[in-house]
XYZ file of C-alpha atoms in Angstrom:
155
model
C -107.388 14.348 82.745
C -105.383 17.248 81.564
C -105.907 20.421 82.907
C -106.553 24.015 81.068
C -103.340 25.039 82.457
C -101.641 22.034 81.240
C -103.327 22.128 77.781
C -101.962 25.936 77.308
C -98.375 24.840 78.206
C -98.675 21.587 75.781
C -100.520 23.916 72.800
C -100.022 27.127 71.093
C -102.615 29.717 71.613
C -104.329 28.933 68.058
C -104.186 24.921 69.053
C -105.806 26.004 72.364
C -108.642 27.835 70.822
C -109.477 25.491 68.138
C -108.776 22.328 69.895
C -109.907 22.896 73.784
C -112.630 25.897 72.916
C -113.993 24.415 69.756
C -112.732 27.568 67.848
C -112.522 27.717 63.708
C -109.436 28.809 62.217
C -110.308 31.258 58.993
C -110.481 29.697 55.948
C -107.502 29.572 53.322
C -105.385 30.308 56.254
C -104.088 26.674 56.777
C -100.431 26.128 56.154
C -101.728 22.225 56.087
C -104.382 22.991 53.622
C -102.025 23.168 50.541
C -99.971 19.696 51.953
C -99.613 17.148 49.227
C -97.113 14.970 50.538
C -97.627 11.069 51.506
C -97.837 10.613 54.974
C -100.240 10.581 58.156
C -102.227 13.443 59.832
C -102.427 12.756 63.912
C -103.940 15.314 66.723
C -101.920 18.004 67.714
C -103.294 17.298 71.482
C -102.742 13.684 71.823
C -100.907 12.579 68.608
C -103.920 9.944 67.694
C -103.670 8.639 64.456
C -106.695 10.590 62.416
C -106.238 10.709 58.392
C -103.624 9.426 55.817
C -102.718 11.862 52.876
C -104.476 9.216 50.241
C -107.616 10.575 51.757
C -107.330 14.425 51.710
C -108.621 16.055 48.887
C -109.206 19.600 47.781
C -112.610 20.501 48.761
C -112.660 24.578 47.760
C -113.730 25.151 51.260
C -110.324 26.378 52.610
C -109.674 23.292 55.228
C -108.098 20.194 54.794
C -110.748 17.760 53.971
C -110.729 14.083 53.950
C -113.226 11.441 52.824
C -112.345 9.437 55.967
C -110.682 8.955 58.992
C -108.055 6.372 59.472
C -110.504 4.300 61.880
C -113.592 5.181 62.695
C -112.560 4.167 66.372
C -109.911 7.118 66.525
C -112.953 9.749 65.913
C -115.757 10.747 67.932
C -118.264 12.359 66.124
C -121.048 14.646 68.456
C -124.274 16.770 67.049
C -123.529 20.691 66.928
C -126.536 23.042 66.585
C -124.330 25.942 67.725
C -124.185 29.183 65.148
C -127.950 28.215 64.281
C -126.904 25.325 62.201
C -127.336 21.433 62.312
C -123.685 19.683 61.990
C -121.864 16.826 63.015
C -118.664 17.808 65.002
C -115.647 15.547 65.133
C -113.301 14.924 68.163
C -109.988 13.082 68.455
C -111.308 10.542 70.793
C -107.942 10.017 72.801
C -108.288 13.535 73.908
C -111.947 14.736 73.372
C -110.147 17.768 71.375
C -112.251 19.666 68.806
C -111.130 18.765 65.009
C -113.512 20.243 63.039
C -116.898 18.907 61.290
C -118.055 15.822 58.773
C -120.620 16.821 55.943
C -122.337 14.491 53.806
C -121.283 16.157 50.581
C -117.932 14.573 50.079
C -116.681 12.497 47.036
C -116.596 8.775 46.218
C -116.161 6.566 47.732
C -117.408 7.583 51.127
C -119.496 10.700 50.539
C -118.013 12.200 53.418
C -116.380 15.300 53.799
C -113.992 15.600 57.073
C -113.590 19.162 56.900
C -110.857 20.148 59.558
C -108.851 22.732 60.678
C -104.569 22.340 60.668
C -104.266 23.712 63.819
C -105.906 20.620 65.176
C -103.208 18.636 63.136
C -99.710 17.510 62.865
C -98.569 16.114 59.852
C -95.775 13.616 59.846
C -94.544 12.588 56.068
C -93.999 9.113 55.137
C -90.305 9.121 55.490
C -90.337 10.215 59.590
C -93.396 7.721 60.046
C -91.055 5.438 61.917
C -89.027 7.777 63.345
C -92.319 9.203 65.235
C -93.473 5.828 65.909
C -95.863 5.633 63.441
C -94.082 2.979 61.307
C -97.170 0.190 61.411
C -98.457 2.753 58.240
C -95.137 2.834 56.216
C -96.912 -0.687 54.490
C -99.961 1.238 53.234
C -97.265 3.751 51.348
C -95.366 1.420 50.237
C -97.871 -0.722 48.334
C -99.402 2.609 46.766
C -95.819 3.265 45.391
C -95.556 0.010 43.839
C -98.923 -0.218 42.322
C -98.618 3.070 40.813
C -95.210 2.011 39.481
C -95.103 0.042 35.900
C -92.303 -1.982 34.983
C -89.958 -0.538 32.337
C -90.766 -1.305 28.899
C -94.415 -1.056 29.370
C -97.073 1.432 29.154
């Protein structure tokens, strides 16, 4: 089990506040909110695979939002009654770190909006997936690229 002192050495102060103290970053301050490259978002604390870029959408809330996790097995959902609200908190299963919340007002096909603090995430662009140990996801992005490409001369 990782101690607070070890987490403080591994994480920035903002990451520690969000991931370990269940904090929330200010809306529209997230550098990952405007991240539009293809790739995978992983937990900044434990590197657990969390979300694919093709499930990210602009929710207008000021935080990165996703329609679903890579695998429901990678996240834990817990009831959150803080601040006089009823919400569902989302945590990384591997480290039990706070990521954000999931709401039922998202777009199709899931109707879910995973609203995640960027301080809780690390983005790995598709060209670095193999190098950083996530090569198993390359085929997902290669099939997307080939589906979107039309043979020359056809419309």
